[in-house]
Short mmCIF file of C-alpha atoms in Angstrom, two decimals:
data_model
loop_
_atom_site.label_atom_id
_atom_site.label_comp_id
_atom_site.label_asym_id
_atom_site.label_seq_id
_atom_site.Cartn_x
_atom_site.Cartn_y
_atom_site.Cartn_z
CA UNK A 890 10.34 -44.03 -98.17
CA UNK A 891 9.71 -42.85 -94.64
CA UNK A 892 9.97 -45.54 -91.75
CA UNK A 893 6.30 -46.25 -90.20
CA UNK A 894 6.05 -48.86 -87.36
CA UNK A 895 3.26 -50.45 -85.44
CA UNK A 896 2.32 -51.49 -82.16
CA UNK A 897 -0.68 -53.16 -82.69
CA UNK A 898 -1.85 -54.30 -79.20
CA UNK A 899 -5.29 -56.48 -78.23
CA UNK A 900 -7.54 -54.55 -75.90
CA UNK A 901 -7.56 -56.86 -72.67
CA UNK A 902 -6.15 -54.44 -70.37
CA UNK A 903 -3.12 -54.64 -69.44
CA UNK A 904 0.67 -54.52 -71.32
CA UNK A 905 3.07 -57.17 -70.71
CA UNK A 906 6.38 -56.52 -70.18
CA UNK A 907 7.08 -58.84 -73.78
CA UNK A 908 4.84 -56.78 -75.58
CA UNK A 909 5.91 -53.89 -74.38
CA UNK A 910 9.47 -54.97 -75.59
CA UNK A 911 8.28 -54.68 -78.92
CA UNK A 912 7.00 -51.45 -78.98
CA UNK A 913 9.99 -49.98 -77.23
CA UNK A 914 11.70 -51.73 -80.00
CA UNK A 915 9.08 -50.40 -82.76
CA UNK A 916 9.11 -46.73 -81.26
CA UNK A 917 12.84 -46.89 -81.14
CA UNK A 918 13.58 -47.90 -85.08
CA UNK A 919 10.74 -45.22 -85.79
CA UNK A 920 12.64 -41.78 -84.40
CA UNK A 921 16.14 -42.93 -84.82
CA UNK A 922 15.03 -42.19 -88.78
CA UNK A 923 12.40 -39.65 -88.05
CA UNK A 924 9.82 -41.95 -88.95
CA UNK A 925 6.30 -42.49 -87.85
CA UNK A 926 4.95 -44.80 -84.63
CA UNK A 927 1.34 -45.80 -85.16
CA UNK A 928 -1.08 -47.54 -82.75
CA UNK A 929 -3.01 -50.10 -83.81
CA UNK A 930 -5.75 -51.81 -81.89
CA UNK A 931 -6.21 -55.61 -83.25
CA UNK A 932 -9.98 -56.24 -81.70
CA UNK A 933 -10.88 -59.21 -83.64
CA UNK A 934 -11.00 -61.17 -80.91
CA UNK A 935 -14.49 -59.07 -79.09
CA UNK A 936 -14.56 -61.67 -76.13
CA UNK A 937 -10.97 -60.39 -75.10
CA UNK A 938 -11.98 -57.12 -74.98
CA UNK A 939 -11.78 -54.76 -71.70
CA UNK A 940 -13.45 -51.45 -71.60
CA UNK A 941 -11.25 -48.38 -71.49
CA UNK A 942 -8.56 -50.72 -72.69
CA UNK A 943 -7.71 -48.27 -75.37
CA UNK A 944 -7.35 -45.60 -73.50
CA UNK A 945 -5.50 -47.68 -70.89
CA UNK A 946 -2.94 -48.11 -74.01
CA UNK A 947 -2.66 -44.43 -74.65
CA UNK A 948 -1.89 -43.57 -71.50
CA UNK A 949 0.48 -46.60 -70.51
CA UNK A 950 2.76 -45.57 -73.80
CA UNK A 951 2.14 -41.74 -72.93
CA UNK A 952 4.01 -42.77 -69.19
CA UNK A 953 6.84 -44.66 -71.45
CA UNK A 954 7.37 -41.51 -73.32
CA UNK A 955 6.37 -42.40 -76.79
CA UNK A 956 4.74 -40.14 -78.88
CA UNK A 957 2.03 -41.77 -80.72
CA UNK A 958 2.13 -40.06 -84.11
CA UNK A 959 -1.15 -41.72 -85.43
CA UNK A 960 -3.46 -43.79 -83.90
CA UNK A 961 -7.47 -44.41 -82.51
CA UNK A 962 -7.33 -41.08 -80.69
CA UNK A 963 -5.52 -39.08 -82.70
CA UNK A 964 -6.13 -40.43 -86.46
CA UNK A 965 -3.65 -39.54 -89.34
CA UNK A 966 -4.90 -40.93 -92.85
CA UNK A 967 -5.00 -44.35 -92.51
CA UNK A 968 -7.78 -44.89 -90.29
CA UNK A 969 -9.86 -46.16 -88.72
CA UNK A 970 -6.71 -47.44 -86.52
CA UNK A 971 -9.13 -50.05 -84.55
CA UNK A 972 -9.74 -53.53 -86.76
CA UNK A 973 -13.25 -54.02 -85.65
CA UNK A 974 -14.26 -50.62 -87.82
CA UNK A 975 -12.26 -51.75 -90.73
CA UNK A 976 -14.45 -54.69 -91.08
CA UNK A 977 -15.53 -53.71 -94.80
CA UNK A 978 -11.86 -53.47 -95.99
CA UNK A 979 -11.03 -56.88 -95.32
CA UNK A 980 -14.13 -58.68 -96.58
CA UNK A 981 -13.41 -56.38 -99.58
CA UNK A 982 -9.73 -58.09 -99.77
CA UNK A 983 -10.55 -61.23 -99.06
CA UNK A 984 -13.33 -61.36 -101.54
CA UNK A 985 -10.54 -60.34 -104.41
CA UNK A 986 -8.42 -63.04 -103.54
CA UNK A 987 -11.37 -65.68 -103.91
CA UNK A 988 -11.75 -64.24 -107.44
CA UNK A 989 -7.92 -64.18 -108.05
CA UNK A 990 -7.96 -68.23 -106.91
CA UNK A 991 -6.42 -67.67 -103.90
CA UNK A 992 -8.67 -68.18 -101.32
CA UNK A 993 -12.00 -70.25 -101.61
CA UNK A 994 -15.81 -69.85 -99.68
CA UNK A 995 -15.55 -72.83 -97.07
CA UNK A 996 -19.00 -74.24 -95.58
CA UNK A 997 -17.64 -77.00 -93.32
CA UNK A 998 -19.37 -77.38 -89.96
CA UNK A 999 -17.87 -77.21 -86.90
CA UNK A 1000 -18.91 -80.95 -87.25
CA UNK A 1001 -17.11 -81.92 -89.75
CA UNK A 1002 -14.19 -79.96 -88.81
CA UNK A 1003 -14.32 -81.33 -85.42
CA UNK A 1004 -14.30 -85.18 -87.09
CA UNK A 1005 -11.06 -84.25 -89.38
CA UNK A 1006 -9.23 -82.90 -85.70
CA UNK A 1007 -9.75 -86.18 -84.50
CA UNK A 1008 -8.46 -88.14 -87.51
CA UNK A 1009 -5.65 -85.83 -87.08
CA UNK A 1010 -4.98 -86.94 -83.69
CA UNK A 1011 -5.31 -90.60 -84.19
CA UNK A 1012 -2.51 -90.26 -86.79
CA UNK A 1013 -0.71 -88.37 -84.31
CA UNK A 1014 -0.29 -85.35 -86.63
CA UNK A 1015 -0.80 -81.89 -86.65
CA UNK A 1016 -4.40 -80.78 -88.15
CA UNK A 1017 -4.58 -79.34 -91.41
CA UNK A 1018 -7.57 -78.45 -93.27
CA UNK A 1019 -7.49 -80.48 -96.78
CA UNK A 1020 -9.07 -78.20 -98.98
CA UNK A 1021 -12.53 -80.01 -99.77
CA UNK A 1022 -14.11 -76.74 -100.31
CA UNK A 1023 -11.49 -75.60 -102.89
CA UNK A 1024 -12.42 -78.27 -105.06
CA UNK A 1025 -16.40 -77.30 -104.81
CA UNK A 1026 -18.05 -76.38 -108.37
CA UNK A 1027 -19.55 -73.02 -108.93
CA UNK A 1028 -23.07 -74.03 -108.91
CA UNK A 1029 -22.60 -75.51 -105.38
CA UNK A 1030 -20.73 -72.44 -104.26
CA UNK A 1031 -23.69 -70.41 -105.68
CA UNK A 1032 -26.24 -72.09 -104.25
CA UNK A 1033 -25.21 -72.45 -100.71
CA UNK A 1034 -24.23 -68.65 -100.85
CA UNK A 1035 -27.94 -68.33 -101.86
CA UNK A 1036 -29.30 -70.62 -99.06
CA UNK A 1037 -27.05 -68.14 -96.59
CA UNK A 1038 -24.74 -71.34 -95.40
CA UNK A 1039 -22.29 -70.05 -93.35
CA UNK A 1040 -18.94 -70.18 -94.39
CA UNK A 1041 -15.60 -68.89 -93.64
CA UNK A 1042 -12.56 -67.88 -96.51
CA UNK A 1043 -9.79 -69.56 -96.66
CA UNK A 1044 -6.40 -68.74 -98.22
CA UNK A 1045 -5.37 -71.54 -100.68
CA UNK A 1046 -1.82 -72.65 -100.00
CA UNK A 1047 0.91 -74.25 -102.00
CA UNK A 1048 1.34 -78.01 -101.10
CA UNK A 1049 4.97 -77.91 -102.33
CA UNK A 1050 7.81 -76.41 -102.34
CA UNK A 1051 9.12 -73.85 -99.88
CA UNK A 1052 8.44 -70.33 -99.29
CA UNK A 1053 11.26 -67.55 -97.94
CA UNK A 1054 11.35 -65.63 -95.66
CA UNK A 1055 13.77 -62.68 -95.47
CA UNK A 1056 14.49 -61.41 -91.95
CA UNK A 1057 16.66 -59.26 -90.59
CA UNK A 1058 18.00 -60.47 -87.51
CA UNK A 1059 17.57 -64.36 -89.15
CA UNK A 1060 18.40 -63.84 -92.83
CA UNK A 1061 16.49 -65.82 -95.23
CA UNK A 1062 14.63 -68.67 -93.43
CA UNK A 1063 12.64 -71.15 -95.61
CA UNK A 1064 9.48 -72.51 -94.88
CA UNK A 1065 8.01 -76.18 -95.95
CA UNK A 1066 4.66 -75.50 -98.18
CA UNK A 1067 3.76 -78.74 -96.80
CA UNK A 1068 3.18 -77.14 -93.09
CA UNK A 1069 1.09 -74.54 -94.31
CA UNK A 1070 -2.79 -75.03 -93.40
CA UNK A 1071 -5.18 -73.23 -95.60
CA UNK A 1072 -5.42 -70.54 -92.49
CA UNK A 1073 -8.77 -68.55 -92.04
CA UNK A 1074 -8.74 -65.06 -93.69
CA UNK A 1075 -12.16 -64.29 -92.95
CA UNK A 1076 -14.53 -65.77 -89.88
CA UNK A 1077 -17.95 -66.38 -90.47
CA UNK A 1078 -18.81 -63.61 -88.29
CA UNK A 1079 -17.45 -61.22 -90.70
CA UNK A 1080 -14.18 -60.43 -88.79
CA UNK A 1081 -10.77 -61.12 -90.09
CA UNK A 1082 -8.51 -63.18 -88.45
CA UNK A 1083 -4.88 -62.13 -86.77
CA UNK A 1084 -2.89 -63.12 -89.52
CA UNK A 1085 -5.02 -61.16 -92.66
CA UNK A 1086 -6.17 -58.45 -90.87
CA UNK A 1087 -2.70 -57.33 -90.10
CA UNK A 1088 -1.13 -58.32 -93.83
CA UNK A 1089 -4.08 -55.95 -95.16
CA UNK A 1090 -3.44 -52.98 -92.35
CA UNK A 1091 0.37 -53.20 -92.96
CA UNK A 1092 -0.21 -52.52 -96.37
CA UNK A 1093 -2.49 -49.80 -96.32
CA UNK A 1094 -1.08 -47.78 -93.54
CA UNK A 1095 2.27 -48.03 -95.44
CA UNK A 1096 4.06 -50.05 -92.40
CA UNK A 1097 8.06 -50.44 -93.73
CA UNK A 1098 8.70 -52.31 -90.44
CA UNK A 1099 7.49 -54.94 -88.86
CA UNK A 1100 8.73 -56.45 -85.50
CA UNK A 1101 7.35 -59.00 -83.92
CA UNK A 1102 8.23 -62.33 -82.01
CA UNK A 1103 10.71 -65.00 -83.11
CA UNK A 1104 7.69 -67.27 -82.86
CA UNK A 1105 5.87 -66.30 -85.26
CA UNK A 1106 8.40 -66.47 -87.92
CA UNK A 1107 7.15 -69.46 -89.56
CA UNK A 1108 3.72 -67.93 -89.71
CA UNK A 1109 5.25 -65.06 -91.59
CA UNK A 1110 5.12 -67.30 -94.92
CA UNK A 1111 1.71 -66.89 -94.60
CA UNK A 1112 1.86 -63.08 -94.63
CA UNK A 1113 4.16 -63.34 -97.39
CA UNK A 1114 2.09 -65.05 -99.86
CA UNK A 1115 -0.72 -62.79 -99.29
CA UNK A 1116 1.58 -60.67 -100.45
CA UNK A 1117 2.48 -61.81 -103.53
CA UNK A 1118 -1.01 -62.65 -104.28
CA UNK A 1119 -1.46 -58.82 -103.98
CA UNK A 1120 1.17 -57.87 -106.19
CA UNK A 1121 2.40 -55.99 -103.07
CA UNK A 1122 5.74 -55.17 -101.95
CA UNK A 1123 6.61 -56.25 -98.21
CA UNK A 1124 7.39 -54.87 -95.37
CA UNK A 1125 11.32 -55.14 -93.36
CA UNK A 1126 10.60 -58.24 -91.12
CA UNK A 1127 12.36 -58.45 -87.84
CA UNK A 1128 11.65 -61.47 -85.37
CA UNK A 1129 12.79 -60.84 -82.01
CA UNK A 1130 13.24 -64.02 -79.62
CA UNK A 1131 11.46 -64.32 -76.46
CA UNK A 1132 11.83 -62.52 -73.00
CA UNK A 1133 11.61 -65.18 -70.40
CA UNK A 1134 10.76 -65.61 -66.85
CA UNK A 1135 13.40 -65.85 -64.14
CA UNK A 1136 12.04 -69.19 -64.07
CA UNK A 1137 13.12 -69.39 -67.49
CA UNK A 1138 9.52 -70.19 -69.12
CA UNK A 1139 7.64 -67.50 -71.20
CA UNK A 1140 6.70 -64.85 -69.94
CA UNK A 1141 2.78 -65.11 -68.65
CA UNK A 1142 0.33 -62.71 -66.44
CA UNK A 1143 -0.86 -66.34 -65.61
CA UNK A 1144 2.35 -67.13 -64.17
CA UNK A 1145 1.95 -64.39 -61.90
CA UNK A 1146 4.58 -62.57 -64.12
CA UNK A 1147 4.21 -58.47 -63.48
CA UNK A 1148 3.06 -56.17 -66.29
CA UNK A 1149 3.70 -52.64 -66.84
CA UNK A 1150 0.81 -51.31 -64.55
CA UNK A 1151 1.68 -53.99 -61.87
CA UNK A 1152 5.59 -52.59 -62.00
CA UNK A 1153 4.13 -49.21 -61.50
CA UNK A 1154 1.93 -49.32 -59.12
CA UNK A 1155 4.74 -50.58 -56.89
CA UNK A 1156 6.77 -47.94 -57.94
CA UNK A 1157 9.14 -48.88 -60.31
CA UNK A 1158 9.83 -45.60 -62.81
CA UNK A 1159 8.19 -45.70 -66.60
CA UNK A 1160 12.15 -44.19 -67.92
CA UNK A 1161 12.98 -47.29 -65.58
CA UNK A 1162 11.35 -49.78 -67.14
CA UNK A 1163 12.13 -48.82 -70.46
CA UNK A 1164 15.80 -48.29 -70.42
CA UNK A 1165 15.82 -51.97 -68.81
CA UNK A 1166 13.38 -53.38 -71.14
CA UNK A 1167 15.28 -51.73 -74.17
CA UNK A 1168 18.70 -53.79 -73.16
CA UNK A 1169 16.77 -57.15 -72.94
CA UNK A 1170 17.62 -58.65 -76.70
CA UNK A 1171 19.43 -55.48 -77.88
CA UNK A 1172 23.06 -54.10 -77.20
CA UNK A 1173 24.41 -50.89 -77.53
CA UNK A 1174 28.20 -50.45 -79.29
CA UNK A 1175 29.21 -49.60 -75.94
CA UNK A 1176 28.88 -50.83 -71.95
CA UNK A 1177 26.71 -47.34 -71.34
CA UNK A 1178 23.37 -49.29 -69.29
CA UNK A 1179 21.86 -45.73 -67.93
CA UNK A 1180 20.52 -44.10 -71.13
CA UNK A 1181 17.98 -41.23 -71.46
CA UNK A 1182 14.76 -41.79 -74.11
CA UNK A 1183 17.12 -39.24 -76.61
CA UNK A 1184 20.71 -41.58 -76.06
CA UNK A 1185 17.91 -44.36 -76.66
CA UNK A 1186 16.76 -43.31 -80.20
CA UNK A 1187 20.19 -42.09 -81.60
CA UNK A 1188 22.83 -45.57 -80.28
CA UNK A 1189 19.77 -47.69 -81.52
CA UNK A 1190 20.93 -49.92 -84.08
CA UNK A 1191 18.53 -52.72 -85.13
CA UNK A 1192 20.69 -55.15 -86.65
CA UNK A 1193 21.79 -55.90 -83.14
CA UNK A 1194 19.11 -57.05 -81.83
CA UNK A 1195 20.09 -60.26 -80.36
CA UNK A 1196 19.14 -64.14 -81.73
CA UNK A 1197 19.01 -65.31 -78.49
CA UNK A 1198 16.49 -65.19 -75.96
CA UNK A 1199 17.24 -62.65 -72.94
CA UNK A 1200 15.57 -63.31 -69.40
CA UNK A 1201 13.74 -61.18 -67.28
CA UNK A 1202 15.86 -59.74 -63.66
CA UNK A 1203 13.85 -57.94 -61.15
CA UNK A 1204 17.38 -57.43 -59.39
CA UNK A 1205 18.83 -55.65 -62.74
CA UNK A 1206 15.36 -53.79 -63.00
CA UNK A 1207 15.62 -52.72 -59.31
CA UNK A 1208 19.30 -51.44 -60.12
CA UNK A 1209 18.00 -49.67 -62.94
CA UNK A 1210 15.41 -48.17 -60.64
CA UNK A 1211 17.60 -47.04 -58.15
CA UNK A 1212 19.84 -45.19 -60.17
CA UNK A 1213 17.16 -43.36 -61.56
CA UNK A 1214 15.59 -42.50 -58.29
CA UNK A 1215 19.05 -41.33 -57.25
CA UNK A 1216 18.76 -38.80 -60.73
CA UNK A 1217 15.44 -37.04 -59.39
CA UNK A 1218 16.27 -33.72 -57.71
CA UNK A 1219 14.95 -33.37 -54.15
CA UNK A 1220 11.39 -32.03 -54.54
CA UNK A 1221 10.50 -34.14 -57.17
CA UNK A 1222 11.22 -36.85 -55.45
CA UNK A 1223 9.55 -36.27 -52.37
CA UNK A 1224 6.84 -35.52 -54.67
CA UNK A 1225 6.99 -39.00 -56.22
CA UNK A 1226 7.71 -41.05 -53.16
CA UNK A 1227 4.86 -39.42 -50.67
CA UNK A 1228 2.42 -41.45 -53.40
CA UNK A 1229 3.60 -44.94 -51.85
CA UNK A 1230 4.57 -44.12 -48.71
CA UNK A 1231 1.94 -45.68 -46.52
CA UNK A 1232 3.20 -45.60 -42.82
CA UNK A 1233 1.16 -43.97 -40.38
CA UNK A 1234 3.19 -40.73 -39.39
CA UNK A 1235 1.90 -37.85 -36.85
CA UNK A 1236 5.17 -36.10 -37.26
CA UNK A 1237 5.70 -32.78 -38.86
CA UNK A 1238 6.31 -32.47 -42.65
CA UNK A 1239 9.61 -31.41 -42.04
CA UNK A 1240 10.71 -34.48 -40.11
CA UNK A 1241 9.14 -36.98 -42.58
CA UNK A 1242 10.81 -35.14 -45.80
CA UNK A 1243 13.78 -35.41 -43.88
CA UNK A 1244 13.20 -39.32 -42.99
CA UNK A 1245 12.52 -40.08 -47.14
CA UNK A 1246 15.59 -37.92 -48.17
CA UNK A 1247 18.04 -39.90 -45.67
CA UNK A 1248 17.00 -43.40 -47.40
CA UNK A 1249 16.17 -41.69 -51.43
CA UNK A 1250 19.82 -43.26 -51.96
CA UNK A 1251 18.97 -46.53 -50.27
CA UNK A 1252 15.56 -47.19 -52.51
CA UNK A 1253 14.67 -49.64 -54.74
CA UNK A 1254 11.39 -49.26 -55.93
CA UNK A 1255 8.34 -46.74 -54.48
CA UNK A 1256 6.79 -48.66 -51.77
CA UNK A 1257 10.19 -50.26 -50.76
CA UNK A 1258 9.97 -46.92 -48.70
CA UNK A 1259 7.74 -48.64 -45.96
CA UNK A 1260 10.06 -51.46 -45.28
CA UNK A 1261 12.98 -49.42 -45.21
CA UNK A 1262 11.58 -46.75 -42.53
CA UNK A 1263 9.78 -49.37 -40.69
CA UNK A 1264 11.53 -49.18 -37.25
CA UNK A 1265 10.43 -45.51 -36.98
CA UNK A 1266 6.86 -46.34 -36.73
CA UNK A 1267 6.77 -49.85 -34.71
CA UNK A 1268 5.18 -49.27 -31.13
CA UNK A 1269 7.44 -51.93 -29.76
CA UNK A 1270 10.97 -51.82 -30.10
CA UNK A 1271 12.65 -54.71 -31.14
CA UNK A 1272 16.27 -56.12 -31.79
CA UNK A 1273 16.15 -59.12 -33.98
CA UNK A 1274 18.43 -62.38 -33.33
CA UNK A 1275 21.18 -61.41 -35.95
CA UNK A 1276 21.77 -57.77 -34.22
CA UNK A 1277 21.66 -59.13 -30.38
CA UNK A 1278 24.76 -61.89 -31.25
CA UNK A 1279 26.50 -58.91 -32.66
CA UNK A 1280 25.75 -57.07 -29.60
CA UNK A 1281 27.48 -60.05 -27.46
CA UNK A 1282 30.07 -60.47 -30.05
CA UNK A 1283 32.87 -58.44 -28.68
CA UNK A 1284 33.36 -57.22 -24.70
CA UNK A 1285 34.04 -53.47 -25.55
CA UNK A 1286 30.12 -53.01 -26.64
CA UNK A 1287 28.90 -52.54 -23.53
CA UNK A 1288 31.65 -49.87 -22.90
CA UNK A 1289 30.40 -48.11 -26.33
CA UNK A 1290 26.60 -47.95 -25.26
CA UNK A 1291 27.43 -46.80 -21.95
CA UNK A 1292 29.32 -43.50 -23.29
CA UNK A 1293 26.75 -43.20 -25.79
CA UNK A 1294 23.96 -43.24 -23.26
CA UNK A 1295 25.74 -40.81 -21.36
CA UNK A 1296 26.52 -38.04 -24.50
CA UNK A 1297 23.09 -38.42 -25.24
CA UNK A 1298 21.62 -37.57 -21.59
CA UNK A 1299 23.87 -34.64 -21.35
CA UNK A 1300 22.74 -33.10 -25.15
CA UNK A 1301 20.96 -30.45 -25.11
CA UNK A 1302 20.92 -28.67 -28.72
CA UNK A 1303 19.00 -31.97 -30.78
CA UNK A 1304 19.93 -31.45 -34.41
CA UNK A 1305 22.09 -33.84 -36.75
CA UNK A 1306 25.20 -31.72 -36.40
CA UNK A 1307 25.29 -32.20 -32.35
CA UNK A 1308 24.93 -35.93 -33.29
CA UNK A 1309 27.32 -35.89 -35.70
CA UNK A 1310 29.42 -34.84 -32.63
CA UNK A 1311 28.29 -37.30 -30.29
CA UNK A 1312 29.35 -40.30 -32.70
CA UNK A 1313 32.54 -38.79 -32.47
CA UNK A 1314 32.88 -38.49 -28.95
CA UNK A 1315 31.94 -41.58 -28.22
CA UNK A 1316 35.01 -42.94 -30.80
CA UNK A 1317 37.10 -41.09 -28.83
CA UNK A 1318 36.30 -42.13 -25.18
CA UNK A 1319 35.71 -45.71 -26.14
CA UNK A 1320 38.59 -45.78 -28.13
CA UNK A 1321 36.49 -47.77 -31.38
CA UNK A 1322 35.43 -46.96 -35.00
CA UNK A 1323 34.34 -48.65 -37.75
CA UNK A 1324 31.27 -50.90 -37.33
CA UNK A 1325 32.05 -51.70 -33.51
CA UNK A 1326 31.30 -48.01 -32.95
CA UNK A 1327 28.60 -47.92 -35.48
CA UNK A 1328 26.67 -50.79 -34.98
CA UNK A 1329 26.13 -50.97 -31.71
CA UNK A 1330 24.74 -47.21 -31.51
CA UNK A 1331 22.63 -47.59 -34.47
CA UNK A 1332 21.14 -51.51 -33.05
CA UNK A 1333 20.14 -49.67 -29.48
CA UNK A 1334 18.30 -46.99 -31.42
CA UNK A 1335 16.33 -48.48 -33.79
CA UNK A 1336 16.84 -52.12 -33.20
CA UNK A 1337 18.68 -53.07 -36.83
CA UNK A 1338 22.30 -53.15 -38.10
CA UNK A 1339 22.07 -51.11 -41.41
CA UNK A 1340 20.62 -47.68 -42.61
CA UNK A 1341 20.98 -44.46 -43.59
CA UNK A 1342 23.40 -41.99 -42.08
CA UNK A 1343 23.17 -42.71 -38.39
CA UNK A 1344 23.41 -38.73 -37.06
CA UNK A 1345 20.50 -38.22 -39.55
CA UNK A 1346 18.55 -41.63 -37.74
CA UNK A 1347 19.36 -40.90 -34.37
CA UNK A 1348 18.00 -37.41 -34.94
CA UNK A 1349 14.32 -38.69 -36.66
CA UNK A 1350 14.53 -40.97 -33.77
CA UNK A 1351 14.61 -38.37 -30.80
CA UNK A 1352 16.06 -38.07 -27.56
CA UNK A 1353 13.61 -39.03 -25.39
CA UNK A 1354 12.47 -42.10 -27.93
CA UNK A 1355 16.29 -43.17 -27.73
CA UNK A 1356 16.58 -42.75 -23.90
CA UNK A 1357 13.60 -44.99 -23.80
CA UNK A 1358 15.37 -47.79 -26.22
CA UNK A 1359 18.50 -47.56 -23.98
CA UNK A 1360 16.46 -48.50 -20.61
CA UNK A 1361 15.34 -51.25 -22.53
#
């Protein structure tokens, strides 16, 4: 049987960094068996929704690098691929399963529900619907259906015993019947609810795989008796546990926690993101970290995929970043970076493609670029407390800005080769190297104590800018 996974995202706009976990994980297990990666959009819930949203989706996992091989936009033979058209097909379902016994017409008010929750919570226990409405005679079914009561359907559950679960990261997991509420399948609106909807889609659209968060995995007993009320075979589960916050808590775009879009609008690479995201609850057979989408697809092994929960770095994601900003050839890079690079510049193109070349190797992330070249742009030039108590830290300093004020005055051909030079005359007739002939040339010309090469800074800088700095 060929391997078909889902991603089956809500449309609210944005993709989390968890979810997209998944579907790297989903698109992954697809190719490395030349399988098939479907999108899925799960609208049941229409208050949630955001328009464009899809779209948003398509191009989000376009940026990643996944190939959608069936989906809303681009429809194979499973459609429609968006839950709020499919409407029909699960009242259909559901309506079977009432006349198989498995599910029942419920007319309780939000009322009476409301009065059960509180009984719940006076006993201190969880709520769980107790069936009243399965035990309704046919006549009363009949006649409220005539009188166009509003009901919902509910799935009739097993009150004893336990119920498996086969996973493959988990193994076989059982379930208490006795935790099992007789969930929703269909809302009296006519829309399905999470858990049906996506046991009846699965199905259909011939999903093999399904991957999905360790905490869900007791709801998947649920999923699993629909299926065997079906008669149908089911999917390969695989529960995945949590990415958390570098606080340690889930991951939440309410805890201010960045999501794909936020990540690259601040210039963090999609083949960044990905190869990072990929190594959060999975390990390769080897300590390779840099991989390309291809070395993703063929050293991906799902059965290790990790139990434990993995937490979220920005400092490991920036490292990733960087080394694949230090990949890009030249012109693509300039191409990328001029796109966050925000400083106001009057200078020609050739000296600002020189200034983001000198610091490509010293970037982060995109709009890092701003902070880094800074000093070139501030009308008042400053020396911060840290770099003036170097500059009285040792009495052979002054000796090393006075030569270098002097090689400068007398330099007349101003490129980074005549600097180049310079540095070294000034080693020789001060007699210093290292960082006390470093530092203090780079802190009286652009006022820090770290950067890029310093012929290359002292050039960007200019003479007469530098001649300035030294008066001062």
């Amino acid at each position: 049987m060929k391997v078909r996974t889902r991603y089956a995202p809500s449309p609210t706009g944005f993709m989390h960094i968890g979810n997209l976990r998944t579907a790297i994980f989903e698109y992954l297990l697809a190719k490395k068996y030349n399988g098939d990666f479907i999108l899925r959009i799960e609208d049941t819930d229409q208050e949630r929704e955001v328009e464009g949203a899809i779209d948003f989706i398509y191009n989000t996992l376009d940026l990643c690098g996944f190939k959608i091989d069936e989906g809303p936009n681009n429809e194979g033979n499973f459609g429609p691929y968006i839950q709020s058209k499919r409407k029909d097909i699960y009242k259909e379902y559901a309506l079977k399963l009432v006349e198989m016994g498995k599910a029942y017409y419920c007319f309780c008010s939000e009322e009476e529900l409301t009065k059960m929750r509180e009984k719940a919570d006076a006993r201190k226990k969880p709520f769980l619907y107790d069936g009243r409405c399965s035990r309704l005679s046919k006549e009363k079914i009949e006649e409220n259906l005539k009188n166009n009561v509003p009901y919902v359907i509910r799935q009739k559950m097993p009150k004893e015993g336990v119920t498996i679960v086969e996973d493959l990261i988990y193994g076989k997991v059982k379930i208490d019947n006795s935790i099992l509420d007789d969930q929703i399948l269909l809302k009296s609106d006519g829309f399905p609810t999470y858990n049906f909807a996506n046991v009846i889609d699965d199905h259909l659209m011939e999903i093999t795989h399904v991957i999905r968060g360790k905490e869900y995995l007791d709801q998947t007993a649920k999923y699993n008796l629909l299926y065997e009320a079906f008669g149908w075979e089911k999917p390969t589960y695989i529960h995945v546990a949590m990415v958390l916050g570098e606080d340690g808590n889930k991951l939440s775009k309410r805890n201010g926690d960045a999501s794909f879009m936020d990540l690259y609008n601040e210039g963090y690479l999609p083949e960044a993101i990905v190869n990072y995201l990929s190594l959060l609850g999975w390990s390769p057979e080897t300590n390779q970290e840099v991989f390309s989408m291809e070395e993703l697809i063929s050293n991906f092994n799902e059965e290790r995929i990790s139990k434990s929960s993995s937490q979220y770095d920005v400092k490991k994601l920036k490292w990733f970043n960087h080394q694949y900003i230090n990949k890009m050839d030249d012109e693509k890079y300039l191409s990328w970076i001029k796109k966050y690079f925000s400083n106001e510049c009057d200078k020609s193109e050739e000296w600002l493609n020189h200034l983001l070349l000198i610091y490509k190797s010293h970037l982060n992330y995109g709009k890092e670029i701003n902070e880094l070249t800074s000093s070139f742009f501030n009308k008042e030039f400053v020396i911060d407390a840290e770099a003036k108590e170097f500059m009285e830290s040792d009495e052979v300093i002054p000796k090393v800005v006075d030569v270098f004020k002097e090689e400068i005055k007398s330099t007349s051909n101003w490129s980074v080769e005549t600097l180049q030079e310079v540095i070294n005359n000034v080693k020789e007739k001060a007699g210093v190297k290292g960082k006390m002939l470093f530092m203090p040339i780079r802190i009286v010309s652009s006022g820090i104590m770290h950067g890029p090469e310093l012929a290359d800074t002292l050039y960007l800088i200019g003479k007469e800018e530098i001649l300035n700095r030294l008066e001062k």
